[in-house]
Coordinates of C-alpha atoms in Angstrom, one line a residue:
X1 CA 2.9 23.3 9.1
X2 CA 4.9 26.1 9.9
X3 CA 8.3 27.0 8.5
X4 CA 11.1 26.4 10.3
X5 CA 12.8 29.3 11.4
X6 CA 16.8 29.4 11.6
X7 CA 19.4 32.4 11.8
X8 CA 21.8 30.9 9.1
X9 CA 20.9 30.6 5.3
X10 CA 17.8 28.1 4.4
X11 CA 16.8 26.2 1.8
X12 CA 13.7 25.1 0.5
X13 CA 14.3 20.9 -0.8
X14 CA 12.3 20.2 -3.7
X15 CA 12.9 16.7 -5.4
X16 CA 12.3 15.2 -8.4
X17 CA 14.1 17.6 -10.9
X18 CA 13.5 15.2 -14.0
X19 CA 9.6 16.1 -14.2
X20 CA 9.0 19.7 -15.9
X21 CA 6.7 20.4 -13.1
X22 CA 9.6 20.2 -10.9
X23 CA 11.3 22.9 -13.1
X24 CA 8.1 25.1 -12.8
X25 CA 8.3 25.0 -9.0
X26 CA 12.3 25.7 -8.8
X27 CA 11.9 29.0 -11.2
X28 CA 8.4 29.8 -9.2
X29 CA 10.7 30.2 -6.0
X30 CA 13.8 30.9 -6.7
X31 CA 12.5 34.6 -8.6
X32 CA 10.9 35.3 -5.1
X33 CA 14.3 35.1 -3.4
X34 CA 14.1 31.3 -2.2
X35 CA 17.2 29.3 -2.1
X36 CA 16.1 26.2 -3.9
X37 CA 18.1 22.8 -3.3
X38 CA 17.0 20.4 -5.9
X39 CA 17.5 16.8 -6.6
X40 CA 16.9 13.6 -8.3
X41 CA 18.4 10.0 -9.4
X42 CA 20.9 11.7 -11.9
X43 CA 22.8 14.7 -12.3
X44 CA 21.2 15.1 -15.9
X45 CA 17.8 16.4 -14.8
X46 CA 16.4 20.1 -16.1
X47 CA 15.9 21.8 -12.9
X48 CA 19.4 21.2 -11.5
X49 CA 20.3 23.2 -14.4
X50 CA 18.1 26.3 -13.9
X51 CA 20.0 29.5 -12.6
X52 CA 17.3 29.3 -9.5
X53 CA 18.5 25.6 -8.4
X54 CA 21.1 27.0 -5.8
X55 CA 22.4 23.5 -4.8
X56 CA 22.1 20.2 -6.8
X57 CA 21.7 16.9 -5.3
X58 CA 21.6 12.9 -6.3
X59 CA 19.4 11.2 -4.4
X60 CA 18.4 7.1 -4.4
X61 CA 15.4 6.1 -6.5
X62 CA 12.6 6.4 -4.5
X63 CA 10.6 3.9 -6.5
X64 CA 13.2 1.4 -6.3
X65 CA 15.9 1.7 -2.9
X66 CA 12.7 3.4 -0.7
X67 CA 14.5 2.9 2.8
X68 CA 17.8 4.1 1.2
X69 CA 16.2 7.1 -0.3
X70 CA 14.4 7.4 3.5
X71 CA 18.3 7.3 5.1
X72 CA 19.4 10.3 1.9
X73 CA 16.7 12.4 3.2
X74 CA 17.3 12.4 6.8
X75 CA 21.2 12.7 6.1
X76 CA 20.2 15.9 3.9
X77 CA 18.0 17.4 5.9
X78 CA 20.5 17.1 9.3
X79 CA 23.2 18.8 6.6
X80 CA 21.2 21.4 4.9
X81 CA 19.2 23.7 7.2
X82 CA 15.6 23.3 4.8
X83 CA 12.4 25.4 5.7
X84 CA 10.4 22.9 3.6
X85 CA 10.1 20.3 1.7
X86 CA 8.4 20.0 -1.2
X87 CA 7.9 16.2 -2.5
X88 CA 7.1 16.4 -6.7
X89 CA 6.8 13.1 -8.1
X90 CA 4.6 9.7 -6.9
X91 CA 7.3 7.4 -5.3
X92 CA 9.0 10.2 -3.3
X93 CA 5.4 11.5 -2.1
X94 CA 4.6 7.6 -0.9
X95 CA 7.8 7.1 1.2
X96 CA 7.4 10.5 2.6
X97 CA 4.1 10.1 3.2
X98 CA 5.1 6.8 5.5
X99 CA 7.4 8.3 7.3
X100 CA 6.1 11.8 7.7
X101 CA 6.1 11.8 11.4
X102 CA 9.4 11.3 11.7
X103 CA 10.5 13.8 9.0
X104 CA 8.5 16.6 10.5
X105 CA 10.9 16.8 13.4
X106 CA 13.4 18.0 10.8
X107 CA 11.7 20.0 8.3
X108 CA 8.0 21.5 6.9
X109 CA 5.9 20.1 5.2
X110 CA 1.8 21.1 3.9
X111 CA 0.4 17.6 3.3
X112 CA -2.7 15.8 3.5
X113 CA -4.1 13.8 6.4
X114 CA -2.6 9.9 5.4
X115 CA -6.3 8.0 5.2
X116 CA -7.5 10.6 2.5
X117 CA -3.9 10.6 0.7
X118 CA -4.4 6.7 0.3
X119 CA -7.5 7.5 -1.2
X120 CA -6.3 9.9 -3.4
X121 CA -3.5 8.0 -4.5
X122 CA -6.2 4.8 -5.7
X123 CA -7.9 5.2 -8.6
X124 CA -10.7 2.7 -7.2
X125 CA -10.7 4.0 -3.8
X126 CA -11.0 7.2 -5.1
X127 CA -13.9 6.6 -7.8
X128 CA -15.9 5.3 -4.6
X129 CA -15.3 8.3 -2.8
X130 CA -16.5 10.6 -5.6
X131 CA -19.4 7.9 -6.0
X132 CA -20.2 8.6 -2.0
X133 CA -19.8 12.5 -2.5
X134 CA -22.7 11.8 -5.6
X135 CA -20.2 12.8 -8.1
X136 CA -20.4 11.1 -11.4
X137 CA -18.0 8.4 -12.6
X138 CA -17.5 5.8 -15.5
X139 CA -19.5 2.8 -15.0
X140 CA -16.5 1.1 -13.0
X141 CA -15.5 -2.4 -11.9
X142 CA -12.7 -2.7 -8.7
X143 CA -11.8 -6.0 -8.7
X144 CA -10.0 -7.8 -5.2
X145 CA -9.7 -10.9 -7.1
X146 CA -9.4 -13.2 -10.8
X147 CA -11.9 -16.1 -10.0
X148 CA -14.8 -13.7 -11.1
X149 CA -13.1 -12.4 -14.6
X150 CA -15.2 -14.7 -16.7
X151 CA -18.3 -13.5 -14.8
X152 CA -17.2 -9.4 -15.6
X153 CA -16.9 -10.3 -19.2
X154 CA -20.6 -11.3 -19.4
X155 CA -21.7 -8.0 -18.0
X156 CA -19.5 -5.8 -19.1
X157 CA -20.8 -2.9 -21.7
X158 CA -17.6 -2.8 -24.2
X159 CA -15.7 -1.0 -25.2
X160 CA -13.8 -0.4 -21.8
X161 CA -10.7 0.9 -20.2
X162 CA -8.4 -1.4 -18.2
X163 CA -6.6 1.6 -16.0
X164 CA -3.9 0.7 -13.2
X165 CA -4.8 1.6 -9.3
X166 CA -1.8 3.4 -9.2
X167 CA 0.0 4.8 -12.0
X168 CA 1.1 8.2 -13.5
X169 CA 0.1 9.8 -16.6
X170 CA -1.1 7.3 -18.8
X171 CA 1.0 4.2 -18.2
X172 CA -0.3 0.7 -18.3
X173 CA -3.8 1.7 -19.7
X174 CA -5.4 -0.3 -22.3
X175 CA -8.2 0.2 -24.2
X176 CA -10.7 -2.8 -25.2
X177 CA -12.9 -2.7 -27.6
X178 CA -14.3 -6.2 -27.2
X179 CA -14.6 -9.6 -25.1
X180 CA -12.4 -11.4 -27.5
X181 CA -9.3 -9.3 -25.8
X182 CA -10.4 -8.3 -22.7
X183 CA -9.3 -11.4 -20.2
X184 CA -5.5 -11.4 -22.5
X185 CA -5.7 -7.6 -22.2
X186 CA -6.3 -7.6 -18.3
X187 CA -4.5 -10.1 -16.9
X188 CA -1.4 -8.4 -19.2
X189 CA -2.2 -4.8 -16.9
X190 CA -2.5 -7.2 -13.5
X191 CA 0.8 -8.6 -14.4
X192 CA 2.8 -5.6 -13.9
X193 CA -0.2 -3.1 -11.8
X194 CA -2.3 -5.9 -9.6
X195 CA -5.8 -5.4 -10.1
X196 CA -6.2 -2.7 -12.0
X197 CA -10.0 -1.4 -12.7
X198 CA -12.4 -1.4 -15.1
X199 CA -14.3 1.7 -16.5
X200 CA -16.9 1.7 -19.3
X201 CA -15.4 3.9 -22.1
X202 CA -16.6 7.7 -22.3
X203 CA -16.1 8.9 -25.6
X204 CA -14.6 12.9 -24.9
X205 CA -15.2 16.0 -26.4
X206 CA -13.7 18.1 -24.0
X207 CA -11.2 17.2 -21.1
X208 CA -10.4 19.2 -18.1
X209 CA -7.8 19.6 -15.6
X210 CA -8.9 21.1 -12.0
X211 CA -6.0 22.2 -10.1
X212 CA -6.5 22.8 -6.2
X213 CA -4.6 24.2 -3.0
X214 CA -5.7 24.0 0.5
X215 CA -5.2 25.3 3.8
X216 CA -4.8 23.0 6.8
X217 CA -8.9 23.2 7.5
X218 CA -9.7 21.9 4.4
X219 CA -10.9 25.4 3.0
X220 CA -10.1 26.1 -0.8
X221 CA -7.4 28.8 -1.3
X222 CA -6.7 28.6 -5.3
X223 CA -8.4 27.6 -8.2
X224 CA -7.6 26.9 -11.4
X225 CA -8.8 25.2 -14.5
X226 CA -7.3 23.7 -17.9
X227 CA -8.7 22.1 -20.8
X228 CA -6.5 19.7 -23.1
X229 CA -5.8 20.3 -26.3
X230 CA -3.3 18.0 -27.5
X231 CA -2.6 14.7 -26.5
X232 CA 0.9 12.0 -26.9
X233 CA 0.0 9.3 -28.1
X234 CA -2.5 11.1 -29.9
X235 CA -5.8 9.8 -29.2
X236 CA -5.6 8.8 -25.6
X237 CA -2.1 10.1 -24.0
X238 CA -0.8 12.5 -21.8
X239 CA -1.8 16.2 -22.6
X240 CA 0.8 18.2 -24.3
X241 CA -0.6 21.0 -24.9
X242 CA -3.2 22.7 -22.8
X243 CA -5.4 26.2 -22.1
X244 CA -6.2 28.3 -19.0
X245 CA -10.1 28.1 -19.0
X246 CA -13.1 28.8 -16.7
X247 CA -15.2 26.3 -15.2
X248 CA -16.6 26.8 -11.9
X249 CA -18.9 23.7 -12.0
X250 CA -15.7 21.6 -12.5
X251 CA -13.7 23.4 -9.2
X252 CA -17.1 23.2 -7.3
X253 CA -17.1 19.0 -8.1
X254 CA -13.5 19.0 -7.2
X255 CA -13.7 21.0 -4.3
X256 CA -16.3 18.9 -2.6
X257 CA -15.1 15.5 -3.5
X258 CA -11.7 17.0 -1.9
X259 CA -13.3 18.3 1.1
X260 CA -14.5 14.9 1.7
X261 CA -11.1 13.2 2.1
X262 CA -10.3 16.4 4.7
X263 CA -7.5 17.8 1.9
X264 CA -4.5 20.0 2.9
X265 CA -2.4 21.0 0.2
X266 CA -2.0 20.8 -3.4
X267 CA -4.1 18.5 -5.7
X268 CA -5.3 18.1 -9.6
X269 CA -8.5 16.3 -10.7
X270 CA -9.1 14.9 -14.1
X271 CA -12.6 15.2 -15.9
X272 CA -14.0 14.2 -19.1
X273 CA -16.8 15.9 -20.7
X274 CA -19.1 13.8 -22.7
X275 CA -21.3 14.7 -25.9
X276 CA -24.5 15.8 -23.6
X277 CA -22.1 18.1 -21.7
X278 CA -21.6 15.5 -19.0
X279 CA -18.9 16.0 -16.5
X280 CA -17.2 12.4 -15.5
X281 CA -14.8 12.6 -12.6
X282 CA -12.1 10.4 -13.7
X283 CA -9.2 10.5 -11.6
X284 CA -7.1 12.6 -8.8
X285 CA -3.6 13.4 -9.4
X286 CA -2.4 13.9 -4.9
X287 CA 0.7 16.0 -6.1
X288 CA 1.9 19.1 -8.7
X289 CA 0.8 18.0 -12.7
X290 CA 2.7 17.9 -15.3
X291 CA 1.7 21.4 -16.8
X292 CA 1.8 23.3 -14.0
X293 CA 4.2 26.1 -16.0
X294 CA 0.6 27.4 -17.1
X295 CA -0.8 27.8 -14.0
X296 CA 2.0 30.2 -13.2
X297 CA 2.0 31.8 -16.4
X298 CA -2.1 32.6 -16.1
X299 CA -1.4 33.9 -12.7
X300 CA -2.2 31.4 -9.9
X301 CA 1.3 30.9 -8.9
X302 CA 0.5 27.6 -6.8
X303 CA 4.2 26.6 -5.7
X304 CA 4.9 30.0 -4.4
X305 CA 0.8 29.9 -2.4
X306 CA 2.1 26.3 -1.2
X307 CA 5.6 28.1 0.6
X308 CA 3.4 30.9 1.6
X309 CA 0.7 28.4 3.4
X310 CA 3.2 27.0 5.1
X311 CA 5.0 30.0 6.6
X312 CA 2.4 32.4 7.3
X313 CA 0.0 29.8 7.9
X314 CA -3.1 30.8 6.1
X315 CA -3.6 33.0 2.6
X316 CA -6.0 34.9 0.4
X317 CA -8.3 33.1 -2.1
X318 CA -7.0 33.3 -6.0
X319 CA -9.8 32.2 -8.3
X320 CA -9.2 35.0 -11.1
X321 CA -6.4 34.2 -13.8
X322 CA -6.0 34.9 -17.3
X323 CA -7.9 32.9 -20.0
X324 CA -6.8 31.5 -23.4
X325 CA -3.2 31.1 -22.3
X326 CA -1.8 28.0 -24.0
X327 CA 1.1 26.4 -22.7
X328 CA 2.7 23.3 -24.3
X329 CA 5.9 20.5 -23.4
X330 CA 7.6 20.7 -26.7
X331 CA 10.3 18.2 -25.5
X332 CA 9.3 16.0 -26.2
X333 CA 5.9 15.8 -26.1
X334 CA 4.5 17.9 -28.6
X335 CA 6.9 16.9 -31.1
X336 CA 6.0 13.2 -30.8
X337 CA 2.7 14.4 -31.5
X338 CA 3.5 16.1 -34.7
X339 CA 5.5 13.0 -36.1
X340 CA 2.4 10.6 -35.4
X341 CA -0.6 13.1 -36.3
X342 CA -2.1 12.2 -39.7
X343 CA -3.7 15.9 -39.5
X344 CA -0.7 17.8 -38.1
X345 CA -1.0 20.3 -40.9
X346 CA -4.2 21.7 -39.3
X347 CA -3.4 21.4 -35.7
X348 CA -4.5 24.1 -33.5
X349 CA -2.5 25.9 -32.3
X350 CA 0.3 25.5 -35.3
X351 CA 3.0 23.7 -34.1
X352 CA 5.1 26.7 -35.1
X353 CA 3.1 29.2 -32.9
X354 CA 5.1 30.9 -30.4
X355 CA 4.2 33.8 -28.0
X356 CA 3.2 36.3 -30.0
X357 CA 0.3 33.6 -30.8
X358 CA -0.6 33.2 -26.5
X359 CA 1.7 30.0 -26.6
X360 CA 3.9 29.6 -24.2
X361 CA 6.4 26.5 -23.3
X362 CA 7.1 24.3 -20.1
X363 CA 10.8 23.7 -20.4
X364 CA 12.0 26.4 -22.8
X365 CA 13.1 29.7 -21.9
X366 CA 15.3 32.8 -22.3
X367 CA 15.5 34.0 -19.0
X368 CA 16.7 30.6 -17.9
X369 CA 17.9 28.7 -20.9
X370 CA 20.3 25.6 -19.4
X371 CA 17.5 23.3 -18.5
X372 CA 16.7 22.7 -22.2
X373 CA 20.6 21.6 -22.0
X374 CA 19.7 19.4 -19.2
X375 CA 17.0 17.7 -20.8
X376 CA 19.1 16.9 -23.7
X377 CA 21.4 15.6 -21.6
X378 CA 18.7 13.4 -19.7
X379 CA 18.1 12.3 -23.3
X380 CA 21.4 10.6 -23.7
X381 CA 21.1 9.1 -20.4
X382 CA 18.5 6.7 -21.4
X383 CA 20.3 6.5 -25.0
X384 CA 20.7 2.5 -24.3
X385 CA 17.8 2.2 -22.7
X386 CA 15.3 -0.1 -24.7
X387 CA 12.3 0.0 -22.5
X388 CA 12.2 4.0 -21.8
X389 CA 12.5 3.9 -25.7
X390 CA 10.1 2.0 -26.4
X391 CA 7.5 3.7 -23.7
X392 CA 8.2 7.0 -25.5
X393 CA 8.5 6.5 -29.4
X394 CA 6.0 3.8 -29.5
X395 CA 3.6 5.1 -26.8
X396 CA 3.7 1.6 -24.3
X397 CA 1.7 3.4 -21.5
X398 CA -1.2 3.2 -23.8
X399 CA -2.5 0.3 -26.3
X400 CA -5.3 -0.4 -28.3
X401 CA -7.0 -3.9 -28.3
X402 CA -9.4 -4.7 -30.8
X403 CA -10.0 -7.2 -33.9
X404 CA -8.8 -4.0 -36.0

């Protein structure tokens, strides 16, 4: 897991520039000195654009040319002397993953063990891990095959969430309210994400984000905790807007159901929190989250603790971090939510509050302004494109079925 070590100037490869937490781990290292080489499918990604992005790359979609991408990797690695590597987004993290033997003759990386990362990466494997470590989940169905759908329909308490194996954010769920839609509603997620699972609906009041790093022996090295606040689409979406909170039960769930699975690196769990102050573990996230910019911002700088596990090999604990910092993705998350909130005029924060209010942004800022251009420019990219539309205005990776 150590850094690579080379007289000439080194980089540190971090891919996946589209994703703001991407932008979050560029700025993280490149104000420490670290020469950041970035890339992603297009030029028209924010953190090629940041001032701390030293060299800008297009790579092959992961997702879609895998042993291509495998081939650009090995070709930049041979050219560009790189320390480490630090894989951002799902698809890239599954072909490295594969083929991490081979890459970790050319470069560093601080990953976990594969049999643990294929649990992570499941949403059923990993429900029946937490339901080994005696964590509490949703009521959950994992289904292998169809013949027994008619039979799950009988027995299932409604209403229910249909939620892909293996998904990001909050893409192909669907929410049933009763048996009328559910066999329509299912066999609509299997088309696309094969046998997805089935959870008995928790209605929220709170939910909670536990974001974890750790060393090579599976001990816990940062904490940190976040509760949503605002959500795109608005009643069950991605967060947009979250807070730095305390919530030691929540890391203590996290930490064991991690230590379990024999965990090196970085990881985020989802919980919900029910109305008899119920923690549900929901999901794990095996990679950097989405608002990670807050993290950062509240003091547990988790990209620069990653660079520093792997070079030096071990670090100090960080568990303390400011609370009550709020930290939002304005574009364009947080503005969807305004057009489609029926209450906007008493959201909380104000959508006009800035950082004299404790709010701070993910993309947005003064000391490195360009990567709002690049967004916009991302924006124009997928100008034509129907389907990315349509995920984003009308909120695709969520829908509602009901007799409503």
């Amino acid at each position: 897991m150590h850094l690579r070590r080379c007289g000439m100037k080194t980089f540190v490869l971090v891919t996946d520039a589209q994703p703001r937490m991407t932008l979050a781990v560029v700025r993280s290292l490149g104000q420490k000195g670290v020469n950041v080489l970035a890339a992603e499918k297009t030029r028209f990604a924010p953190a090629l654009f940041s001032k701390y992005c030293k060299v800008g790359l297009v790579n092959p979609d992961p997702q879609k040319y895998p042993d291509e991408f495998m081939q650009w990797l090995i070709a930049t690695l041979d050219k560009y002397p790189c320390e480490m590597c630090i894989p951002v987004d799902d698809a890239t993290l599954d072909v490295i993953m594969k083929h991490r033997h081979k890459l970790e003759r050319l470069t560093s990386f601080v990953l976990p063990p594969l049999e643990g990362y294929k649990v992570a990466s499941d949403k059923g494997l990993s429900v029946l891990a937490a339901q080994q470590a005696d964590i509490l989940c949703p009521h959950t169905i994992i289904p292998d095959n169809l013949k027994e759908l008619d039979v799950w329909i009988k027995n299932l308490e409604f209403p229910v969430i249909i939620k892909p194996r293996k998904s990001s954010g909050s893409r192909g769920i669907k929410y049933v309210e009763d048996k009328e839609y559910f066999k329509k509603a299912y066999l609509q997620v299997h088309k696309e994400y094969p046998f997805p699972i089935v959870q008995k609906y928790i209605q929220p009041v709170e939910k909670y984000g536990v974001c974890l790093l750790f060393n090579s022996a599976s001990e816990l090295r940062a904490s940190f905790v976040q509760r949503e606040v605002r959500h795109y689409p608005v009643n069950m979406g991605t967060s947009v807007v979250q807070e730095s909170v305390y919530y030691p039960k929540l890391v203590e769930i996290g930490s064991k159901l991690m230590k379990s699975l024999k965990w090196t690196g970085i990881v985020e769990l989802d919980f919900l929190v029910d109305q008899q102050g119920k923690a549900y573990f929901m999901e794990i996230n095996p990679r950097f989250w989405g608002s990670l910019q807050m993290a950062v911002l509240a003091g547990v700088d988790f990209p620069w603790l990653l660079y520093r596990l792997a070079k030096e090999g071990d670090i100090e604990e960080v568990h303390t971090y400011k609370t009550g910092i709020l930290c939002r993705w304005l574009l364009p998350g947080d503005i969807l939510h305004l057009l489609t909130n029926k209450n906007r005029l008493s959201m909380n924060p104000s959508f006009l509050a800035g950082k004299k209010d404790n709010v701070y942004d993910d993309i947005l800022s003064w000391d490195d302004p360009l990567p709002t251009l690049g967004f916009i420019m991302s924006c124009f990219r997928y100008l034509f494109d129907g389907q990315m539309w349509r995920f984003v205005l009308k909120g695709d990776h969520y829908e509602k079925h009901n007799n409503g």
